[in-house]
Short mmCIF file of C-alpha atoms in Angstrom, two decimals:
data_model
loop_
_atom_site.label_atom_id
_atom_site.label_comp_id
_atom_site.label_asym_id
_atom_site.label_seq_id
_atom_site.Cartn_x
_atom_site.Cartn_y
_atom_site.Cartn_z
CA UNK A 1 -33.60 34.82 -15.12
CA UNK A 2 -30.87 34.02 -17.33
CA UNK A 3 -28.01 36.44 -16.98
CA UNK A 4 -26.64 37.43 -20.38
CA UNK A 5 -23.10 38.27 -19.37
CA UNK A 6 -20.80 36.30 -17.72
CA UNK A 7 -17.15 37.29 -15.46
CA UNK A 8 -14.52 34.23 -15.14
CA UNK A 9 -11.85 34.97 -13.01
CA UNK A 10 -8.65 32.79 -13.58
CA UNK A 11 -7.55 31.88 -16.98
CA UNK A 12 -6.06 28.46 -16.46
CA UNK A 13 -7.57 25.52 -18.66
CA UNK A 14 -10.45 25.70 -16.76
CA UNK A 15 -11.43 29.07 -17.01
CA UNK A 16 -10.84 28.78 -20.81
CA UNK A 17 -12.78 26.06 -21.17
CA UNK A 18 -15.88 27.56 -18.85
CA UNK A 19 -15.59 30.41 -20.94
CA UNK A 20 -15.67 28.41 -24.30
CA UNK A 21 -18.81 27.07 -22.58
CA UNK A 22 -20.45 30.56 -21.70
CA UNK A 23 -19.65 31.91 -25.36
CA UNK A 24 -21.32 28.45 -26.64
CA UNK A 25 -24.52 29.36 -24.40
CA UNK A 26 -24.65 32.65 -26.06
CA UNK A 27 -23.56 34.54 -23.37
CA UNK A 28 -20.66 37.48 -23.29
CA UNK A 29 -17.44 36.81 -21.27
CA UNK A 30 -15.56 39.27 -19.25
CA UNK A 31 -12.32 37.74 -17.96
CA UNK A 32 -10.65 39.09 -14.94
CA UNK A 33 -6.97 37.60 -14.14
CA UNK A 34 -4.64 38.05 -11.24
CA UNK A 35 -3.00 41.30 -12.89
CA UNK A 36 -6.07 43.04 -13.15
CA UNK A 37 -6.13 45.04 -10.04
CA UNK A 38 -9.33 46.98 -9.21
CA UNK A 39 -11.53 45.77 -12.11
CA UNK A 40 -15.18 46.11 -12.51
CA UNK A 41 -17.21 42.74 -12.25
CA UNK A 42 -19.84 43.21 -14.93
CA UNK A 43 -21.01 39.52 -15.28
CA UNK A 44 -24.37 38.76 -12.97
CA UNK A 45 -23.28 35.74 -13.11
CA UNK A 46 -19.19 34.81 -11.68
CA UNK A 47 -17.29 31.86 -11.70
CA UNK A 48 -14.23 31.78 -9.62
CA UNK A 49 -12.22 29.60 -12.19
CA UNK A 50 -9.10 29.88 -9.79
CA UNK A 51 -7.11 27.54 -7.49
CA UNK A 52 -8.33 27.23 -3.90
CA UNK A 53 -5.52 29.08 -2.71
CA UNK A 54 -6.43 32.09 -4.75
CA UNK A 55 -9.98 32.55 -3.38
CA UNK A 56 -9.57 34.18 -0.15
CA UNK A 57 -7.54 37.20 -2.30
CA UNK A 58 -10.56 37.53 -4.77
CA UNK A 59 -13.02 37.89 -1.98
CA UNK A 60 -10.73 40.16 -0.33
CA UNK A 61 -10.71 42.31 -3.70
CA UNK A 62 -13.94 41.78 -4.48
CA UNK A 63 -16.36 40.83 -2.28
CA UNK A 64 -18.27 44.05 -1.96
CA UNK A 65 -19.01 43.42 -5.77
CA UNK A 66 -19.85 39.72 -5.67
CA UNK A 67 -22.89 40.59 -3.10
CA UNK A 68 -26.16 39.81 -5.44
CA UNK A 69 -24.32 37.82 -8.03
CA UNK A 70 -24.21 34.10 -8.78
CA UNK A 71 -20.74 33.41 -8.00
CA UNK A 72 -19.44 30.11 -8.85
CA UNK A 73 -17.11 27.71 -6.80
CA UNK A 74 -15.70 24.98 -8.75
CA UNK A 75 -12.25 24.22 -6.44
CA UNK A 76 -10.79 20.81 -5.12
CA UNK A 77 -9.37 22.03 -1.43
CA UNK A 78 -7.17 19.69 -1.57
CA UNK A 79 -3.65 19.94 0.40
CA UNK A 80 -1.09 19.80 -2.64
CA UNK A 81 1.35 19.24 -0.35
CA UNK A 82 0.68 15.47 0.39
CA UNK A 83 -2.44 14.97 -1.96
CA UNK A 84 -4.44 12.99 1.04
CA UNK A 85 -6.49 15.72 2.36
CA UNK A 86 -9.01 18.45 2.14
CA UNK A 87 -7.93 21.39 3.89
CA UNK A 88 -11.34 22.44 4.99
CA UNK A 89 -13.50 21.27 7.78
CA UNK A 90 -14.83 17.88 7.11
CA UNK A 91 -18.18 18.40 7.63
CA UNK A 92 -18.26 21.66 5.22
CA UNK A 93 -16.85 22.24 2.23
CA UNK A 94 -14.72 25.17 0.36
CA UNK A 95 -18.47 26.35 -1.12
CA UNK A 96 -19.53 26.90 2.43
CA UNK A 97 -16.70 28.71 3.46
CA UNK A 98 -17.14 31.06 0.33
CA UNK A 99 -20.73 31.87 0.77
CA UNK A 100 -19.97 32.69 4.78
CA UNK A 101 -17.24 34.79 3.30
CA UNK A 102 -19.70 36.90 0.60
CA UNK A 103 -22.78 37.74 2.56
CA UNK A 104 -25.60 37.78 -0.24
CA UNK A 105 -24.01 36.46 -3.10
CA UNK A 106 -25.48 33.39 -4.31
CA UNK A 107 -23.02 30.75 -4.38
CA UNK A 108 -22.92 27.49 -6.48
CA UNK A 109 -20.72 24.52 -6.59
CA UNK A 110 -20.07 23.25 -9.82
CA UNK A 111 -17.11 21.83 -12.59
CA UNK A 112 -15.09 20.60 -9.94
CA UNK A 113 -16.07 17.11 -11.06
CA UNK A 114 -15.18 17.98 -14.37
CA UNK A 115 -11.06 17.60 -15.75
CA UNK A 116 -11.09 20.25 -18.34
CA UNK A 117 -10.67 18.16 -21.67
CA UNK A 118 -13.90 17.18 -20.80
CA UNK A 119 -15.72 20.10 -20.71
CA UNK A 120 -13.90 20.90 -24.50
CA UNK A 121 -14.73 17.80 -25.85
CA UNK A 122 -17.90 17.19 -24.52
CA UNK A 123 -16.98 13.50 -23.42
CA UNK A 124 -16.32 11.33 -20.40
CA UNK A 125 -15.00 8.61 -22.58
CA UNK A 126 -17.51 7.86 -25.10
CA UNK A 127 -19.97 9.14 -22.25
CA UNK A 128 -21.19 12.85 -22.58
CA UNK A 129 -19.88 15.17 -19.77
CA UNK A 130 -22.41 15.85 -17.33
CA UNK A 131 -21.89 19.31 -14.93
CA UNK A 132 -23.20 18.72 -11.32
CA UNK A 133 -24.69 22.00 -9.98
CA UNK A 134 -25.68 22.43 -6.07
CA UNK A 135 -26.78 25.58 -4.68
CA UNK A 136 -29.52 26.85 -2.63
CA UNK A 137 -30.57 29.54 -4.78
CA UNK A 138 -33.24 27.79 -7.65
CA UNK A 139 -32.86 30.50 -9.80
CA UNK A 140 -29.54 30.99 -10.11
CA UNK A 141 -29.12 27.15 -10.32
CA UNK A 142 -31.39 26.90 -13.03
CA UNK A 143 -29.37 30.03 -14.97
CA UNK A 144 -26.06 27.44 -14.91
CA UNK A 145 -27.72 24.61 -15.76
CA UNK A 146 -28.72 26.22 -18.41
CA UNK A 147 -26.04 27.37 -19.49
CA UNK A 148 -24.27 24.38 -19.66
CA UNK A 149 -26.98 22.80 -21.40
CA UNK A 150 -27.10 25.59 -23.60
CA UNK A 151 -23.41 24.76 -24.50
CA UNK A 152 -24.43 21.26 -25.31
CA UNK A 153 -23.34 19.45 -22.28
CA UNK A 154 -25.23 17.38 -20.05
CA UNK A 155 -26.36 19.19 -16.52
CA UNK A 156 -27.09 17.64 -13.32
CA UNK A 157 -29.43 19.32 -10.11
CA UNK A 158 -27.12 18.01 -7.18
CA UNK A 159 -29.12 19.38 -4.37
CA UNK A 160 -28.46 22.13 -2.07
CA UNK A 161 -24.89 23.67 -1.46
CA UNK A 162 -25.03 21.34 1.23
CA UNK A 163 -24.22 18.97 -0.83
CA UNK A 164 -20.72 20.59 -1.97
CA UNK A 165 -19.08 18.69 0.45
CA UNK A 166 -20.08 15.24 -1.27
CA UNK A 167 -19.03 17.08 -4.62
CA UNK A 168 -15.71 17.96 -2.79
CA UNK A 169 -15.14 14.28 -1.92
CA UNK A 170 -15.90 13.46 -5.21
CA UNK A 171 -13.25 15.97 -6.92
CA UNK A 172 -10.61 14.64 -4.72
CA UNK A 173 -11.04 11.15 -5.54
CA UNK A 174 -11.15 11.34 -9.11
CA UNK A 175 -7.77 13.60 -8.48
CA UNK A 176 -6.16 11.25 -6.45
CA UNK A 177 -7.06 8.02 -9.35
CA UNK A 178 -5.90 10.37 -12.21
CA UNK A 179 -2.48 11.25 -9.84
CA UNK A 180 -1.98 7.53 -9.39
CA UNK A 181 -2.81 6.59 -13.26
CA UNK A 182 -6.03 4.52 -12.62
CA UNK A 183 -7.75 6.75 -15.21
CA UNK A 184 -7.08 9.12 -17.59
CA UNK A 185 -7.19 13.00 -17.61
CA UNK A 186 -9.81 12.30 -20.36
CA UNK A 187 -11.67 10.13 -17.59
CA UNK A 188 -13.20 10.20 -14.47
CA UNK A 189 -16.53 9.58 -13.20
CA UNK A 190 -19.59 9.82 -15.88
CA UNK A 191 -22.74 10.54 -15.05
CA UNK A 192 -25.13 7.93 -16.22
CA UNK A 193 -28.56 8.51 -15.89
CA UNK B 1 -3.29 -15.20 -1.68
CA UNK B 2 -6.59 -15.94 -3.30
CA UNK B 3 -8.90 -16.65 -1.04
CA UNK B 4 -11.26 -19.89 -2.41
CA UNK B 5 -14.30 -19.74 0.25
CA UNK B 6 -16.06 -16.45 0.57
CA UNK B 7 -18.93 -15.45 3.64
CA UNK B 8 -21.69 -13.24 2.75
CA UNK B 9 -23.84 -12.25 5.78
CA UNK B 10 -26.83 -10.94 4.10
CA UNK B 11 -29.23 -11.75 1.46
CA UNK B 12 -31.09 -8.89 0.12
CA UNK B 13 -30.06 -7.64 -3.54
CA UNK B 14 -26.70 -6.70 -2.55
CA UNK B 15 -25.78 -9.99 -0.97
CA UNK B 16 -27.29 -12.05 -3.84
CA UNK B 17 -25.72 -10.06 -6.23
CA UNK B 18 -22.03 -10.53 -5.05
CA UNK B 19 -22.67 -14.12 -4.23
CA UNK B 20 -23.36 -14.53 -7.73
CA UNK B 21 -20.16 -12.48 -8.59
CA UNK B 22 -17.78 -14.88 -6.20
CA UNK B 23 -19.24 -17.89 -8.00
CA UNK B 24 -18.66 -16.58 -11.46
CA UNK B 25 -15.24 -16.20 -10.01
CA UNK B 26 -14.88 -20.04 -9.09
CA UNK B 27 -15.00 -19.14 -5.29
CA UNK B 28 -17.61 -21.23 -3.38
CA UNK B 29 -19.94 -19.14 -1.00
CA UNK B 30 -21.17 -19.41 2.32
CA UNK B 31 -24.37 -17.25 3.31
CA UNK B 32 -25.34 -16.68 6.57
CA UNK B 33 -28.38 -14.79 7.58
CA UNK B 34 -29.70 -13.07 10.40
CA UNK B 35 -31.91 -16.07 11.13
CA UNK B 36 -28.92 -18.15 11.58
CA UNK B 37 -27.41 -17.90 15.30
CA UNK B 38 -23.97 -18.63 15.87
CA UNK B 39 -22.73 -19.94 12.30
CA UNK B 40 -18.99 -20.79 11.74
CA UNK B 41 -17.64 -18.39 9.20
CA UNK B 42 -16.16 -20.60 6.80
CA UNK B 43 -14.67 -17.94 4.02
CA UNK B 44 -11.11 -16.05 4.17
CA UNK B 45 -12.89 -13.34 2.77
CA UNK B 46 -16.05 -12.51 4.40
CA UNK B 47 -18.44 -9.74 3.01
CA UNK B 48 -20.58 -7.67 5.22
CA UNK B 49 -23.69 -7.38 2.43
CA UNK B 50 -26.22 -5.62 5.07
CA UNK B 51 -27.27 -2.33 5.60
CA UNK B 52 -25.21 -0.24 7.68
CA UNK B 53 -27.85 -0.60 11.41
CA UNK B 54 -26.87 -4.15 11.14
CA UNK B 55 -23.07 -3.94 11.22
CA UNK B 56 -22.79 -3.42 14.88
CA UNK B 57 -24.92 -6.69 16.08
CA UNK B 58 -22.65 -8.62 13.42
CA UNK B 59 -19.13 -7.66 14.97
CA UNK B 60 -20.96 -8.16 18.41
CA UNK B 61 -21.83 -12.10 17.65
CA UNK B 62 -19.27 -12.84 15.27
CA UNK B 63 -16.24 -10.26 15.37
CA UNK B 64 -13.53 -13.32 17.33
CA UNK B 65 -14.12 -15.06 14.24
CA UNK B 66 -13.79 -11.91 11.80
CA UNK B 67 -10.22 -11.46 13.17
CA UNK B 68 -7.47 -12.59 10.98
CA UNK B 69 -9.94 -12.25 7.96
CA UNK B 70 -10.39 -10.20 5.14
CA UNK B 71 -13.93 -7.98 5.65
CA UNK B 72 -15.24 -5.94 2.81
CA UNK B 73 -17.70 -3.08 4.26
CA UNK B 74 -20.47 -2.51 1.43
CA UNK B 75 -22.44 0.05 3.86
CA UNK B 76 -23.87 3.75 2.99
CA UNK B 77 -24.10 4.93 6.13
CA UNK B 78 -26.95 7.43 5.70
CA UNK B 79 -29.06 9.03 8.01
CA UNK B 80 -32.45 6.89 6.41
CA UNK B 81 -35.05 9.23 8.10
CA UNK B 82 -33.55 12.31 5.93
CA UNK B 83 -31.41 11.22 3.61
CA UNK B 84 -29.31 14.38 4.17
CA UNK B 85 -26.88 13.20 6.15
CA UNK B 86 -24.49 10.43 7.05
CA UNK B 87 -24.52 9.03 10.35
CA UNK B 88 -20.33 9.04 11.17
CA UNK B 89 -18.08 11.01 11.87
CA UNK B 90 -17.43 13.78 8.93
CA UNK B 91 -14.08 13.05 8.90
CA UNK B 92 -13.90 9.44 9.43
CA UNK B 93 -16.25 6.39 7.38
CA UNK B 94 -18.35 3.65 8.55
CA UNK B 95 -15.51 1.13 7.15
CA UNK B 96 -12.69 3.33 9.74
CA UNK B 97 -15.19 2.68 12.31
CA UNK B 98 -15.37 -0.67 11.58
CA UNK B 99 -11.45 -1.58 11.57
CA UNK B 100 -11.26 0.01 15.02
CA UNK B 101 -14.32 -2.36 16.45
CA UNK B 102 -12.32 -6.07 14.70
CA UNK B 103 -8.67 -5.39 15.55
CA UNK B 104 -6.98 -7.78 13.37
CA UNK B 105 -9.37 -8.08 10.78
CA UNK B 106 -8.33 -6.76 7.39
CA UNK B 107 -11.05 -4.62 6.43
CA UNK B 108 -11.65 -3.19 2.56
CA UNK B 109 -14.31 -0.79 1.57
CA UNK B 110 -15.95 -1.75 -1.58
CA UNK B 111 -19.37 -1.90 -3.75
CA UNK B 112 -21.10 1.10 -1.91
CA UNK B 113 -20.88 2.92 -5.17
CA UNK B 114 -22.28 -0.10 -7.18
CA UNK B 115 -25.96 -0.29 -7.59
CA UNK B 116 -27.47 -3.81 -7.57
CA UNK B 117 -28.09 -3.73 -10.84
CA UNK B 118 -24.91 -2.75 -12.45
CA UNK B 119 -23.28 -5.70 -10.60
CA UNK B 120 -25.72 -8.01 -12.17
CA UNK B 121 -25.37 -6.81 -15.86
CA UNK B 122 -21.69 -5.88 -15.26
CA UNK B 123 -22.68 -2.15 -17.18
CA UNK B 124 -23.40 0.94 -15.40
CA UNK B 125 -25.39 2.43 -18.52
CA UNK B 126 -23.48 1.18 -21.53
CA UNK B 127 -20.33 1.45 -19.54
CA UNK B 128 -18.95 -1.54 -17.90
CA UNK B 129 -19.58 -1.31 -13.84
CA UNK B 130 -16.68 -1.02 -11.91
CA UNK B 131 -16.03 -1.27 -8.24
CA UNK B 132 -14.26 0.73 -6.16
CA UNK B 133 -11.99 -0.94 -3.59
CA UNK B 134 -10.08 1.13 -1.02
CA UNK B 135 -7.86 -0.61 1.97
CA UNK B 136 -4.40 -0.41 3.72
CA UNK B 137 -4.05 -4.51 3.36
CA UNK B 138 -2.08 -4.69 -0.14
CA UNK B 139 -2.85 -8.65 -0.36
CA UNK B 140 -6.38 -8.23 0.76
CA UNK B 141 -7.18 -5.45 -1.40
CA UNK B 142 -5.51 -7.31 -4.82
CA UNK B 143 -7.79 -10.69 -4.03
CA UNK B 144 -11.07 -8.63 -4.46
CA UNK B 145 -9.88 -6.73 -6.95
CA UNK B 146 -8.71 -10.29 -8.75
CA UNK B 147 -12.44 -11.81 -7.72
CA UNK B 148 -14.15 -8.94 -9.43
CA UNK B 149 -12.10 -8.58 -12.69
CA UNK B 150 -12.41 -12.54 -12.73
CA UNK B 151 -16.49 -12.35 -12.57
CA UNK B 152 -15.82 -10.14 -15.53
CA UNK B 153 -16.43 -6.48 -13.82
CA UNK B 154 -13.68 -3.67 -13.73
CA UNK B 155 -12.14 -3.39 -10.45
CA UNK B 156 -9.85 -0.08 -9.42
CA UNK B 157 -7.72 0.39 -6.20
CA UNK B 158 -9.02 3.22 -4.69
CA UNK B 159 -6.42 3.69 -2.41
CA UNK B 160 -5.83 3.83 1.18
CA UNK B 161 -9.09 2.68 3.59
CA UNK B 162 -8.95 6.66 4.55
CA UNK B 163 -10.56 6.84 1.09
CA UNK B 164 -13.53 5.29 2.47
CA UNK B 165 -14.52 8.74 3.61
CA UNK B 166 -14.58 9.55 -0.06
CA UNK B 167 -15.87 6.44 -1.40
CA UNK B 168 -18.91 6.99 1.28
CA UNK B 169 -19.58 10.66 -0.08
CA UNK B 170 -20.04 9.65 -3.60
CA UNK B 171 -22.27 6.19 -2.56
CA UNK B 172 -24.31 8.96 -0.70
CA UNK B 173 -24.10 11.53 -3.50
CA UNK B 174 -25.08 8.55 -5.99
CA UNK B 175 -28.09 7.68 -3.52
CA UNK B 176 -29.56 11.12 -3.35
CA UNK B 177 -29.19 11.85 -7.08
CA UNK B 178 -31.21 8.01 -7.86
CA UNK B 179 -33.82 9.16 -5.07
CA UNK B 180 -34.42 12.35 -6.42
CA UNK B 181 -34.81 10.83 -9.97
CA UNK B 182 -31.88 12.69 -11.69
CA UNK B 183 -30.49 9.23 -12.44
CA UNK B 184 -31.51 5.68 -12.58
CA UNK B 185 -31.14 3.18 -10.63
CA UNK B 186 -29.07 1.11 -13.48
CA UNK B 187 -27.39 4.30 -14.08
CA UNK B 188 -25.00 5.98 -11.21
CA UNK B 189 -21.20 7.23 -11.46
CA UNK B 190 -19.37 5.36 -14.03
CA UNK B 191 -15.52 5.02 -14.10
CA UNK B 192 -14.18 5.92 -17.08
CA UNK B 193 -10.34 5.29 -17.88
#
């Protein structure tokens, strides 16, 4: 299955670069932002390109319409406020949470190892960017990778959306060694195979 | 501080592998083995190069003398039968664990994101290796990080030892991705600046 038409909610750098991606792959983009009340999802594939904090409102608006899809997770939970913490359960992770919240929907975690200027330039460094993808759902799994293959980046099978909470961990650290200046926003952990 | 005599209880590739990085660094080395009953640990720094089942009988026959010391926790403590899971507490690491058994002893989390390998070559791909070193002893934490950029590898403060919770997630992550062969075992998470 490979879903022809993609719906990015959020419109930050992230969801403009995930989009750039999508449009790369071929696929059509619907974009659905904060002042879009009562819009129709069209994309069989979603990515929730949002802050954490912004997730619980989306499934609240749109749950009943995310039921079926892929619907993509790419957040770092972390607590803003002191930049030390995840603010979910430490033995889950913000993906778990998400696909208790949308019965049905087949949920992904993915791009939250990714800074943006990454995923536009195609490069860790002088290292390509590589996406890592977990999910329990093969299909849809395959459809991203895919995609982001499609787009001419490198894509990664991370295992089951079990392993969202090591891909949580992961997206916190490299935040907290770009906060403190130990790399770059241009950086971060490449993928070497 | 710069600690001139380093202990490395263990012997397998790990072991050998920093040995050979503490002696490119002009520190002598001490090994001690599992074979060898009651040894006198001779280093200021003292590196726990075993996997982490063996960690408790160490602190039980030599944690007086680990007091006062600087001990650097190399450990991924996975569940081995399933390689699903890790074996402490969510929320906590093996290194947190092991601070609260050796009060006193100044403990550091470090290498458990560095395969063998990319200590011996000093790249991770064609990106130099660089280890990871998180601790809440400032002195401690800058003489590893000065004995690893001095053997010539990249070294990066990875904060507080709370961040061995993180650092252990990614080791884990790392291990899972080289076991399923979506990476190599030269290859892994590099850190690009």
């Amino acid at each position: 299955m490979s879903t022809s038409s993609v719906t990015i909610f959020g419109s930050g750098n992230m969801g403009t670069a995930i989009a750039d991606l999508a449009r790369r792959a071929g696929r059509t983009v619907q974009h659905i932002g904060s002042a879009d009340a009562d819009a129709q999802v069209t994309g069989d594939l979603v990515v929730l390109a949002v802050p954490h904090p912004a997730l619980d409102q989306i499934v609240s608006a749109y749950g009943d319409q995310l039921a079926d899809r892929t619907v993509v997770d790419i957040t770092n939970p972390l607590d803003f406020s002191t930049f030390d913490s995840l603010v979910v359960p430490a033995d889950a992770s913000r993906a778990a949470e998400l696909a208790a919240a949308v019965p049905g929907a087949k949920v992904l975690k993915a791009f939250n190892t990714n800074f943006a200027a990454t995923l536009g330039s195609g490069q860790v460094g002088e290292q390509p960017t590589t996406v890592l993808v977990a999910g329990d759902d093969a299909e849809a799994k395959q459809d991203l990778l895919d995609l982001v293959t499609a787009a001419g980046l490198h894509a990664v099978d991370a295992g089951a959306l079990k392993r969202a909470r090591e891909l949580e961990a992961l997206g916190f650290l490299q935040l907290t060694l770009a906060a403190g200046d130990q790399i770059g926003w241009t950086g971060g952990f490449a993928v070497v195979r």
